[in-house]
XYZ file of N, CA and C in Angstrom:
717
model
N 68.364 107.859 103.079
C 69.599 107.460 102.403
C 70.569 106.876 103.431
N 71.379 105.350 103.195
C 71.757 105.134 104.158
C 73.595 105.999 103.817
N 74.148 105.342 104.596
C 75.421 106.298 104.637
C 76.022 105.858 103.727
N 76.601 104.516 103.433
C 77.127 103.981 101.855
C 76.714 104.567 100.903
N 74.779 105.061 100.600
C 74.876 105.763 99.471
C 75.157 107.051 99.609
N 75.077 107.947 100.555
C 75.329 109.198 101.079
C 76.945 108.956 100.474
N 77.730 108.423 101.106
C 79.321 108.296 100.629
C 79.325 108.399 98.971
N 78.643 107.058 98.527
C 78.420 107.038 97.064
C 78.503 108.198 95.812
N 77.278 108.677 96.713
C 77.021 110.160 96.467
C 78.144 111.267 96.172
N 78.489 111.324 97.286
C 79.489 112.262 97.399
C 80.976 112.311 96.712
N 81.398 111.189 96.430
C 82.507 110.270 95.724
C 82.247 110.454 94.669
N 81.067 110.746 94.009
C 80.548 110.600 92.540
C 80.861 112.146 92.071
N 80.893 113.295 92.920
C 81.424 114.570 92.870
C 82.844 114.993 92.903
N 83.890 114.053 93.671
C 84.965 114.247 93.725
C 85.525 114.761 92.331
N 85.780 113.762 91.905
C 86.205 113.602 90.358
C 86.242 115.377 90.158
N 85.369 115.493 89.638
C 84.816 116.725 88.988
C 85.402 118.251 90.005
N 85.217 117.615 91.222
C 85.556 119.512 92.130
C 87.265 119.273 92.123
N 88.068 118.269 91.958
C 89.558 117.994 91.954
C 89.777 118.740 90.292
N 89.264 117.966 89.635
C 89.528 118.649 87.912
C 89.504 120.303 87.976
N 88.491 120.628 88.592
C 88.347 122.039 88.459
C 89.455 122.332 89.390
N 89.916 122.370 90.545
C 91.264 122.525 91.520
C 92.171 122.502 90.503
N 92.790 121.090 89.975
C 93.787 121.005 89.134
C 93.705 121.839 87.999
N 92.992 122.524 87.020
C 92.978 123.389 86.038
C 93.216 124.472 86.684
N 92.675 125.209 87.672
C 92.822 126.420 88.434
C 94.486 126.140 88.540
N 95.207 125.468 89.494
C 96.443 125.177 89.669
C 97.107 124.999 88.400
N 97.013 124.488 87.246
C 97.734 124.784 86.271
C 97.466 125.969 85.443
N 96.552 126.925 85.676
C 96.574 128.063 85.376
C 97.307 128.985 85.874
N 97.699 129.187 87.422
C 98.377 129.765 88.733
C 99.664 129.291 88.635
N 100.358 128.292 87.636
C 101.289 127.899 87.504
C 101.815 128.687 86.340
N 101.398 128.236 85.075
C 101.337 129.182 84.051
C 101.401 130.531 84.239
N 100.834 131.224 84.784
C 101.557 132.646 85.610
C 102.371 133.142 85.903
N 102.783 132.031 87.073
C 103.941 132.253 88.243
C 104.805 132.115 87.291
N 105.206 131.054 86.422
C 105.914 130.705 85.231
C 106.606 132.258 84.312
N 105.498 132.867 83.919
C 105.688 134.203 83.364
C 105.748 134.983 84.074
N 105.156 135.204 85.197
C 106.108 136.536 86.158
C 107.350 136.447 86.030
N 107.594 135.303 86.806
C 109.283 134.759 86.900
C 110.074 134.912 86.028
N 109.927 134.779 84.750
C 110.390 134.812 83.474
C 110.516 136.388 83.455
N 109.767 137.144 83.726
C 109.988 138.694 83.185
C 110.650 139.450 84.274
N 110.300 139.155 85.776
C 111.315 139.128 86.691
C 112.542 139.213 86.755
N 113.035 137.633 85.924
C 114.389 137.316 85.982
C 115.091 138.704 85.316
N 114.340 138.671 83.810
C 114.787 139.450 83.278
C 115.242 140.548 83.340
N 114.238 141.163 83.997
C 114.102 142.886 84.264
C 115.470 142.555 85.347
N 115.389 141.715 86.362
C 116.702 142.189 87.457
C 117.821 141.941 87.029
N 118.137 140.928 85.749
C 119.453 140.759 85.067
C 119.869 142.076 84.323
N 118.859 142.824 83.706
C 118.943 144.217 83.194
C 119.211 145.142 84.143
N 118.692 145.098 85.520
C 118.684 146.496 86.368
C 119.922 146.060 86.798
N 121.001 144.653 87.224
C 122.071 144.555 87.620
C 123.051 144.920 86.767
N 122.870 145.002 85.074
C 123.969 145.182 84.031
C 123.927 146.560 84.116
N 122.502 147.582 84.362
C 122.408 148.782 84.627
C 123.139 149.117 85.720
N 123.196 148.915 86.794
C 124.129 149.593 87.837
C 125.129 149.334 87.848
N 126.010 147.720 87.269
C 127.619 147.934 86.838
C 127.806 148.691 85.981
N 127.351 149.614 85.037
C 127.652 150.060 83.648
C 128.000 151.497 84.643
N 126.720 152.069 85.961
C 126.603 153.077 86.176
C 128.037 153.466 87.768
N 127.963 152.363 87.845
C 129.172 152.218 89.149
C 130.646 152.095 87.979
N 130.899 151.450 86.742
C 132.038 151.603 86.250
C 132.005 153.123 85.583
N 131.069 154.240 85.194
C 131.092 154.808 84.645
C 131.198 156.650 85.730
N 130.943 155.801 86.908
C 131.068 156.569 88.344
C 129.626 157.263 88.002
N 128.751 157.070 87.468
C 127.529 157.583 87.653
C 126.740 157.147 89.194
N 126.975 156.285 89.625
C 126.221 155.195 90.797
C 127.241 154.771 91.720
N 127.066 155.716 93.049
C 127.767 155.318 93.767
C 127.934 154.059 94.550
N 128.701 153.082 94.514
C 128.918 151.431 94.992
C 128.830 151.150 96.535
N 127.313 151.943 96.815
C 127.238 151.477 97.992
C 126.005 150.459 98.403
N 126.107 149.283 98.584
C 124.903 148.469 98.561
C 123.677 148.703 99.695
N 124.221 149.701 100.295
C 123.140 150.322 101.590
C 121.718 151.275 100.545
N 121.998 151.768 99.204
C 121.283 152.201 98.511
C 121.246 151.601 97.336
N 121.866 150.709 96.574
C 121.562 150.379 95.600
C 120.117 149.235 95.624
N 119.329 148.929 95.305
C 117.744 148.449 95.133
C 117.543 147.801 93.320
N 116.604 147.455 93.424
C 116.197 146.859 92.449
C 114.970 147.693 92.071
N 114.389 147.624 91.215
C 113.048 148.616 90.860
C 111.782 148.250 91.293
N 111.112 149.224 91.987
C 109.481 149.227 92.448
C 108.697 147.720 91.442
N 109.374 148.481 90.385
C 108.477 147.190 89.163
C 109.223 146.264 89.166
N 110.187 145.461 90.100
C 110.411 144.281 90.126
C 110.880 143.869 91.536
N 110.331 144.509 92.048
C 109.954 144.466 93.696
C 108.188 143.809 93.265
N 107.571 144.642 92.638
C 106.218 143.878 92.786
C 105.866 142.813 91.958
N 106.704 142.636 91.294
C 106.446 141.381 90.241
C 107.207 140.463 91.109
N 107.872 140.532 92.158
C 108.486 139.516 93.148
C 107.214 139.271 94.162
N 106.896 140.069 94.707
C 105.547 139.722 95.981
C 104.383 139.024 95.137
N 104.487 139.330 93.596
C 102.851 138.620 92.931
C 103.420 137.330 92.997
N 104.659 137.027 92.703
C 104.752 135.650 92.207
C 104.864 134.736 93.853
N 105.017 135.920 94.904
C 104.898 135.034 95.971
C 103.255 134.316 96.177
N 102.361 135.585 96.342
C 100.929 135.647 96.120
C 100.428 134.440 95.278
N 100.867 134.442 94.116
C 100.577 133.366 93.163
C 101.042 131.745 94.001
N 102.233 131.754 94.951
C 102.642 130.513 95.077
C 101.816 130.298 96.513
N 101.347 131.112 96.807
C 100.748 130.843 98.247
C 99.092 130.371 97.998
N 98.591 130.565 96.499
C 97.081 130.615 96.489
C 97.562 128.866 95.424
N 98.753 128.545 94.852
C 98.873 127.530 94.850
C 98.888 126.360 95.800
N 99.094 126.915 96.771
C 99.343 125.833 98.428
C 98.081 125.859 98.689
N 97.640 126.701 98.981
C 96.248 126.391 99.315
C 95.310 125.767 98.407
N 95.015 125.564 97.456
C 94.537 125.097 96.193
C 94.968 123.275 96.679
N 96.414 123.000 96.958
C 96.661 121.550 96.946
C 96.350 120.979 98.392
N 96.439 121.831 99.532
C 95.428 121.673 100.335
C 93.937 121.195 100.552
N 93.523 121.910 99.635
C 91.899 121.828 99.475
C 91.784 120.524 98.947
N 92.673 120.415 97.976
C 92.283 119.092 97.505
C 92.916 117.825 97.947
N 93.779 118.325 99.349
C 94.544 117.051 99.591
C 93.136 116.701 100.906
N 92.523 117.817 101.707
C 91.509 117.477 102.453
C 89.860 117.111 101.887
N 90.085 117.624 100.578
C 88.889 116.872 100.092
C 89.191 115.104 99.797
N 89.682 114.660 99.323
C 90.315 113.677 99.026
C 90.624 112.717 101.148
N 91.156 113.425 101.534
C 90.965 112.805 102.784
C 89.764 112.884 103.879
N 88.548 113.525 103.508
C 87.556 113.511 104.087
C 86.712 112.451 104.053
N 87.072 112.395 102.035
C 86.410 110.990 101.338
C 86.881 109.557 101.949
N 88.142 109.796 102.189
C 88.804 108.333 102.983
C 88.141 108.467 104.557
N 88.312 109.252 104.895
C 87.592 109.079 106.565
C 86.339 108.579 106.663
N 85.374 109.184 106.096
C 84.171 108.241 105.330
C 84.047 107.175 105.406
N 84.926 106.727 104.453
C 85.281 105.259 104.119
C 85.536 104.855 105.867
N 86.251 105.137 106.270
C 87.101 104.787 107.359
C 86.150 104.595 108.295
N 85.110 105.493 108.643
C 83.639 105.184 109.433
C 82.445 104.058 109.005
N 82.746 104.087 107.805
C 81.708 102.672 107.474
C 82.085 101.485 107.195
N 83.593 101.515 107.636
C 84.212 99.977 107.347
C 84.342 99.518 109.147
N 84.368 100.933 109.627
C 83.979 100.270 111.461
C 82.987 100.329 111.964
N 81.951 100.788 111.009
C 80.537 100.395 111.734
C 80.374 99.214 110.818
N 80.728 98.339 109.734
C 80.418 97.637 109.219
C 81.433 96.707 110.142
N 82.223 96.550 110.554
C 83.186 95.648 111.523
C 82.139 95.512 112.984
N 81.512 96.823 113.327
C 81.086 96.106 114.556
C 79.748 95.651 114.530
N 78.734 95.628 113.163
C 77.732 95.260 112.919
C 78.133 93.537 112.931
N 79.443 93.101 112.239
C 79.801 91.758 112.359
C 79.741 91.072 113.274
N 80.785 91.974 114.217
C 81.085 91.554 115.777
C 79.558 90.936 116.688
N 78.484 92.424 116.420
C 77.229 91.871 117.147
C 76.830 90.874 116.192
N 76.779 90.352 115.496
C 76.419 89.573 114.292
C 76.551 88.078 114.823
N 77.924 88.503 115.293
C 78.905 87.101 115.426
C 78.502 86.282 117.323
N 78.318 87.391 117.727
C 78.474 87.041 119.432
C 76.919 87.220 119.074
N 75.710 87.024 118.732
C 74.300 87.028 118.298
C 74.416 85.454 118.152
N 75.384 84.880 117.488
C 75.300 83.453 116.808
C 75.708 82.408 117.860
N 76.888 82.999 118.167
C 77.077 82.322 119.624
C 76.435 81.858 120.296
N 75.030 82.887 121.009
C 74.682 83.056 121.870
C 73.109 82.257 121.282
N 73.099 82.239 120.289
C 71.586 81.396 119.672
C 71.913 79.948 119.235
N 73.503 80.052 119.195
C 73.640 78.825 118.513
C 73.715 78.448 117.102
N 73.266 79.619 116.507
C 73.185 79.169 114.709
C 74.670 80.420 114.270
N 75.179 79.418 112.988
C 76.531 80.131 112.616
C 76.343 81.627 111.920
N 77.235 81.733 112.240
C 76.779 83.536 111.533
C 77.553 83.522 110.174
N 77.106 84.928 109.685
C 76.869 84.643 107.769
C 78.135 84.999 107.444
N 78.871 85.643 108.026
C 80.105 86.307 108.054
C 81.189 85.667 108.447
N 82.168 85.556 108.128
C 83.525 84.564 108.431
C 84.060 85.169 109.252
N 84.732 84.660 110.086
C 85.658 85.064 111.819
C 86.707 86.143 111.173
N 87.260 86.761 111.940
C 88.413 87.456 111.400
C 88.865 88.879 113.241
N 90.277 88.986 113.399
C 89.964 89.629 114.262
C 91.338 90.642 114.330
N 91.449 91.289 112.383
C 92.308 92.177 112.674
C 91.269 93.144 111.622
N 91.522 94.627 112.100
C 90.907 96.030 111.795
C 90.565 96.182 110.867
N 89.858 96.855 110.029
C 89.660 96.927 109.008
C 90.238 99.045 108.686
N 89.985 99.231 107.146
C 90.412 100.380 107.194
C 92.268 100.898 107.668
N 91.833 102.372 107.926
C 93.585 102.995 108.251
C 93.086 103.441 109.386
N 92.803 102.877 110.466
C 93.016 102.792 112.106
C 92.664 104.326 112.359
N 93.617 104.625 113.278
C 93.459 106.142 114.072
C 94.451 107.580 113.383
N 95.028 107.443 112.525
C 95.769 108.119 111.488
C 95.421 109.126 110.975
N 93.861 108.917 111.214
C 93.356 110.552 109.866
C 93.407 110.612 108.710
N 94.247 110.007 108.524
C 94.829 110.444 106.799
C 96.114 111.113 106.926
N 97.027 111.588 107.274
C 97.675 111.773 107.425
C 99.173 111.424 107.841
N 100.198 110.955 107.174
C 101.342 109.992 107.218
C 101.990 110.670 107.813
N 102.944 110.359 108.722
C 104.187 110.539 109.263
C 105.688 110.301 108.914
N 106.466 109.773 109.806
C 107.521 109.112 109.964
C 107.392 107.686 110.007
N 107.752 106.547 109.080
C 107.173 105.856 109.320
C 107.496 104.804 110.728
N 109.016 105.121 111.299
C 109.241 104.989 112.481
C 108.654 104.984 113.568
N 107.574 105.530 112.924
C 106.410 106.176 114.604
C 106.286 105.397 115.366
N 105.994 105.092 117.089
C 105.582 103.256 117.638
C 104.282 104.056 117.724
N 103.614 103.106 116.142
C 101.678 103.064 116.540
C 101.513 101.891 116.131
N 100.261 101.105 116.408
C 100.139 99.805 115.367
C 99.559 99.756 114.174
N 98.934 100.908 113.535
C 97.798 100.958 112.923
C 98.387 101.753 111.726
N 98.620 101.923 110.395
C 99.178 102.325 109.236
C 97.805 102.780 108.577
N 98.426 104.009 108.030
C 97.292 104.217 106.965
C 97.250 103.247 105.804
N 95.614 103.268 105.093
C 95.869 101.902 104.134
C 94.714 102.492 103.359
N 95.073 102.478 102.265
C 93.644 103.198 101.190
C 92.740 101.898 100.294
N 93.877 100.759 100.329
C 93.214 100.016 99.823
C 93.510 98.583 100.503
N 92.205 97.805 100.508
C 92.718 96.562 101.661
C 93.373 95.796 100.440
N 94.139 94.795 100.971
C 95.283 94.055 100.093
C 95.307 92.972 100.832
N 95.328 91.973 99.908
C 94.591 90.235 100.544
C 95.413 90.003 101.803
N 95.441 89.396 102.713
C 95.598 89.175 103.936
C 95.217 87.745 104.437
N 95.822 87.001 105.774
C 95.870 85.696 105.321
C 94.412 85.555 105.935
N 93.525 86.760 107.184
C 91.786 86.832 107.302
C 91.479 88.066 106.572
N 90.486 87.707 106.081
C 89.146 89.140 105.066
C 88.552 89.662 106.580
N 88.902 90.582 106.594
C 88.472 91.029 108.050
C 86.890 91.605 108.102
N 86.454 92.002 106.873
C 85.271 92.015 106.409
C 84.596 90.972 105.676
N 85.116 90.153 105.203
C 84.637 89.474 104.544
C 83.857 89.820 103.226
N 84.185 90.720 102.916
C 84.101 91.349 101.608
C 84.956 92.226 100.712
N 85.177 91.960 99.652
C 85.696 92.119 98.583
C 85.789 94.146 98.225
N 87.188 94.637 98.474
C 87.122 95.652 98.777
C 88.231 96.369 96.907
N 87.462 96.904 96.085
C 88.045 97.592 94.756
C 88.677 98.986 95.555
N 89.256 99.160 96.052
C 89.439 100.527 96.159
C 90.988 100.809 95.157
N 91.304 102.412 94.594
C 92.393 102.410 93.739
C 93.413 102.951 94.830
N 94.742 102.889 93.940
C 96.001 102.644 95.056
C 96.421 103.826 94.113
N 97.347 105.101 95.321
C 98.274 105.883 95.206
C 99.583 105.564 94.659
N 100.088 105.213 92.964
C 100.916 105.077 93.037
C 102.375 105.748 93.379
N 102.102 106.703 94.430
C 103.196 106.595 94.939
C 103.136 106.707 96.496
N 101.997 105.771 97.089
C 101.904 105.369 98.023
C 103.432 104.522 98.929
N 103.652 104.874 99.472
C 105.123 103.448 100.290
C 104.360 101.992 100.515
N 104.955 101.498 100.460
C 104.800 100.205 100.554
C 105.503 99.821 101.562
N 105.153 98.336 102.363
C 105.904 97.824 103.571
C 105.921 96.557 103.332
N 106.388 95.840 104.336
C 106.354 94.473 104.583
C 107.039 93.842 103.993
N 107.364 92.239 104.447
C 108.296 91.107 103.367
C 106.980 91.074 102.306
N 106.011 91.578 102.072
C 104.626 91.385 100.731
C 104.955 92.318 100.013
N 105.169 93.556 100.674
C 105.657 94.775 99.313
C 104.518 95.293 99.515
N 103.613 95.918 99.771
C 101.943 95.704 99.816
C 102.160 97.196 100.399
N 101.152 98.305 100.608
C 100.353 99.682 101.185
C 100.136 99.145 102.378
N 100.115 100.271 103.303
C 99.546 99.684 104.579
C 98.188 99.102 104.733
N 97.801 98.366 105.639
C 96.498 97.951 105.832
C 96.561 97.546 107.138
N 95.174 97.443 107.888
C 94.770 96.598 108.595
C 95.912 97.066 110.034
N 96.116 96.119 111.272
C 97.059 96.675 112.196
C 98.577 95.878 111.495
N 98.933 96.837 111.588
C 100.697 96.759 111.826
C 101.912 96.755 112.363
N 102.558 96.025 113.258
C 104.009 96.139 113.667
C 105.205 96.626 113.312
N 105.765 97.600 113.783
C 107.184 98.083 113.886
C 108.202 97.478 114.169
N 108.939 97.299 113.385
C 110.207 96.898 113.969
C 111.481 97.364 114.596
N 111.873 97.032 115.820
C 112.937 97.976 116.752
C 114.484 98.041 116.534
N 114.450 97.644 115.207
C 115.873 98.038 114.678
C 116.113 98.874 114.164
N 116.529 100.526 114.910
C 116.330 101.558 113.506
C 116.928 101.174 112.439
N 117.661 100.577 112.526
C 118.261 100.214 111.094
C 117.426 99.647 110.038
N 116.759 99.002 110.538
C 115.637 97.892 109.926
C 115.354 98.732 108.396
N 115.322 98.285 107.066
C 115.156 98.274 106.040
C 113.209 98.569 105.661
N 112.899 97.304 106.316
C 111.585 97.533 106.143
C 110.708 98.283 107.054
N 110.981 97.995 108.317
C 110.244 99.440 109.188
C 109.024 98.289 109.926
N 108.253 98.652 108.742
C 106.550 98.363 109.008
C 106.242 97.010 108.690
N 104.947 96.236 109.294
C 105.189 94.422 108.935
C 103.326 94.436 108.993
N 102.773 93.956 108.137
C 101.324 93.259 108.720
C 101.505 92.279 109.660
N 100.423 92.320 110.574
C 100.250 91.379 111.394
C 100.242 89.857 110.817
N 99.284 89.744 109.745
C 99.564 88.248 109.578
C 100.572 88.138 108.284
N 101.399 88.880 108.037
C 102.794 88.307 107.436
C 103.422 87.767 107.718
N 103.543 88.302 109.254
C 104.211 87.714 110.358
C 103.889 87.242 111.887
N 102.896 86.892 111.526
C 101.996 85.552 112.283
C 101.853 85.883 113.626
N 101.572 87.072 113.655
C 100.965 88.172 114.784
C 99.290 87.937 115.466
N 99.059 88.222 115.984
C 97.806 88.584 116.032
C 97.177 89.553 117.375
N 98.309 89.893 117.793
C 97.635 90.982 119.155
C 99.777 92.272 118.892
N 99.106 93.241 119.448
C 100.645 93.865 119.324
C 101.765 93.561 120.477
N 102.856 93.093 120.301
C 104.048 92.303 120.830
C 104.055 93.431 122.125
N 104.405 92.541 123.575
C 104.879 93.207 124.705
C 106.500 93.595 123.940
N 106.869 94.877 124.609
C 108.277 94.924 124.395
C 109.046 95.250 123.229
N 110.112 94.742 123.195
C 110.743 95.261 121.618
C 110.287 93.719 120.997
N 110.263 94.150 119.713
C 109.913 93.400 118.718
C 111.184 93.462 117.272
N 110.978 92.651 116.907
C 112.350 92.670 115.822
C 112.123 91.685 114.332
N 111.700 91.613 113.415
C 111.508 91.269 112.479
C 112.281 90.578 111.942
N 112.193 89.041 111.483
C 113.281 87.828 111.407
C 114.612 88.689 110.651
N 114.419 89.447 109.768
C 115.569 89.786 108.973
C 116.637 90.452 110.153
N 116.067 91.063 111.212
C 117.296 91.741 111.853
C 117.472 90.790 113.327
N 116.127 90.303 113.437
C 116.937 89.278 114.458
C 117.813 88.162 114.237
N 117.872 87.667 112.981
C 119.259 86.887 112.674
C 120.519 87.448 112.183
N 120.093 89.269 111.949
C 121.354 89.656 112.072
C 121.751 89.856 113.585
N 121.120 90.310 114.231
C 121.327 90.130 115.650
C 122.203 89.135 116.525
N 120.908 87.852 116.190
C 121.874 86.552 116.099
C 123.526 86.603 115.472
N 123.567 87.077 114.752
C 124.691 86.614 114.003
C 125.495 87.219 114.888
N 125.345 88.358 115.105
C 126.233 89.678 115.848
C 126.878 88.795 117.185
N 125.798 88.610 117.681
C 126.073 87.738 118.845
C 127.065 86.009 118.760
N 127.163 85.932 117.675
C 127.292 84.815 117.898
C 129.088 84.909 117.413
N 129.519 86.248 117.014
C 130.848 86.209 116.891
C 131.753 86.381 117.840
């Protein structure tokens, strides 16, 4: 089995072990929901109970002993219990879900450097190679899966789905589905992809830039500044 179908494979299971996560989690919700609810209750009762017993001088008004009840002391630690086996639950499925992208992320760079020898093969024989030139990254770079700040100085953005670009860096036609509530960058509006530039204005609005949006193609010595703030720049300067 080569690794595309091995991936295949495995992708074809997702679906199904997330559904079961998400039902578990809306069950653990539904719970926490009704602890809380009977919780509230019981301590709005045990607080009307000890003003009734402090105005009536039954309960002396000292908060060094006054407490809440065993039985809503432990209906407080379940509903913690309950919220902690919820975290872990969205965990599981935030690393299942990113294992599947790393995957991805390994066979779009062994499929990049199968090109590369592909390409310097053609060169070197003389006959054109089958694959079209292209010489920015494919995939979400060195990231993991895992987003930051998007301020960070790296060049490389996570990107789940490639999004047309002015080279197909693979040269093939990539369906993958988009997080809608993924961030978006660039003067394109677009998910990250491929390598990316920062821009050194914290101020800067947009942050993050594809390389060929902005007619890049290796990462800038130095500070770098994205036309929108270098003509405010300009401007600054010019008063």
């Amino acid at each position: 089995m080569s690794f595309l179908e091995e991936f295949q494979a495995n992708l074809e299971s997702l679906p199904v072990i997330l559904q079961k996560k998400y039902a578990l989690l809306r069950d653990l919700d539904k719970s926490l929901q009704e602890i809380q609810r009977q919780n509230e209750q019981r301590c709005e009762q045990e607080i009307e109970d000890i003003r009734r017993g402090v105005r009536s001088g039954n309960i002396t008004p000292d908060t060094l002993v006054i407490r809440f009840s065993d039985e809503a002391l432990d209906e407080q630690k379940h509903s913690i219990r309950i919220a902690d086996e919820k975290v872990a639950l969205a965990v599981q499925a935030y690393d299942l879900v990113d294992t599947r992208i790393q995957q991805l992320d390994q066979y779009l760079k062994k499929f990049d450097e199968e090109l590369r020898l592909e390409r310097e093969n053609a060169a070197i024989s003389g006959v054109p190679a089958s694959a079209p030139d292209g010489n920015t990254k494919s995939g979400r770079g060195n990231e993991g899966g895992r987003g930051g700040r998007k301020k960070r100085q790296t060049s490389v953005a996570v990107a789940t789905e490639a999004q047309p670009a002015p080279v197909n860096p693979t040269g093939m036609e990539l369906d993958l589905p988009v997080d809608p509530n993924e961030p978006t960058y660039c003067f394109c509006n677009q998910v990250s992809y491929g390598e990316m530039v920062a821009c050194d204005n914290p101020d800067c609005k947009i942050e993050w830039f594809h390389f060929g949006c902005v007619g890049l193609k290796e990462q800038p010595k130095g500070k770098w500044y994205c036309s929108n703030c270098a003509a405010t720049k300009n401007r600054r300067r010019g008063k």
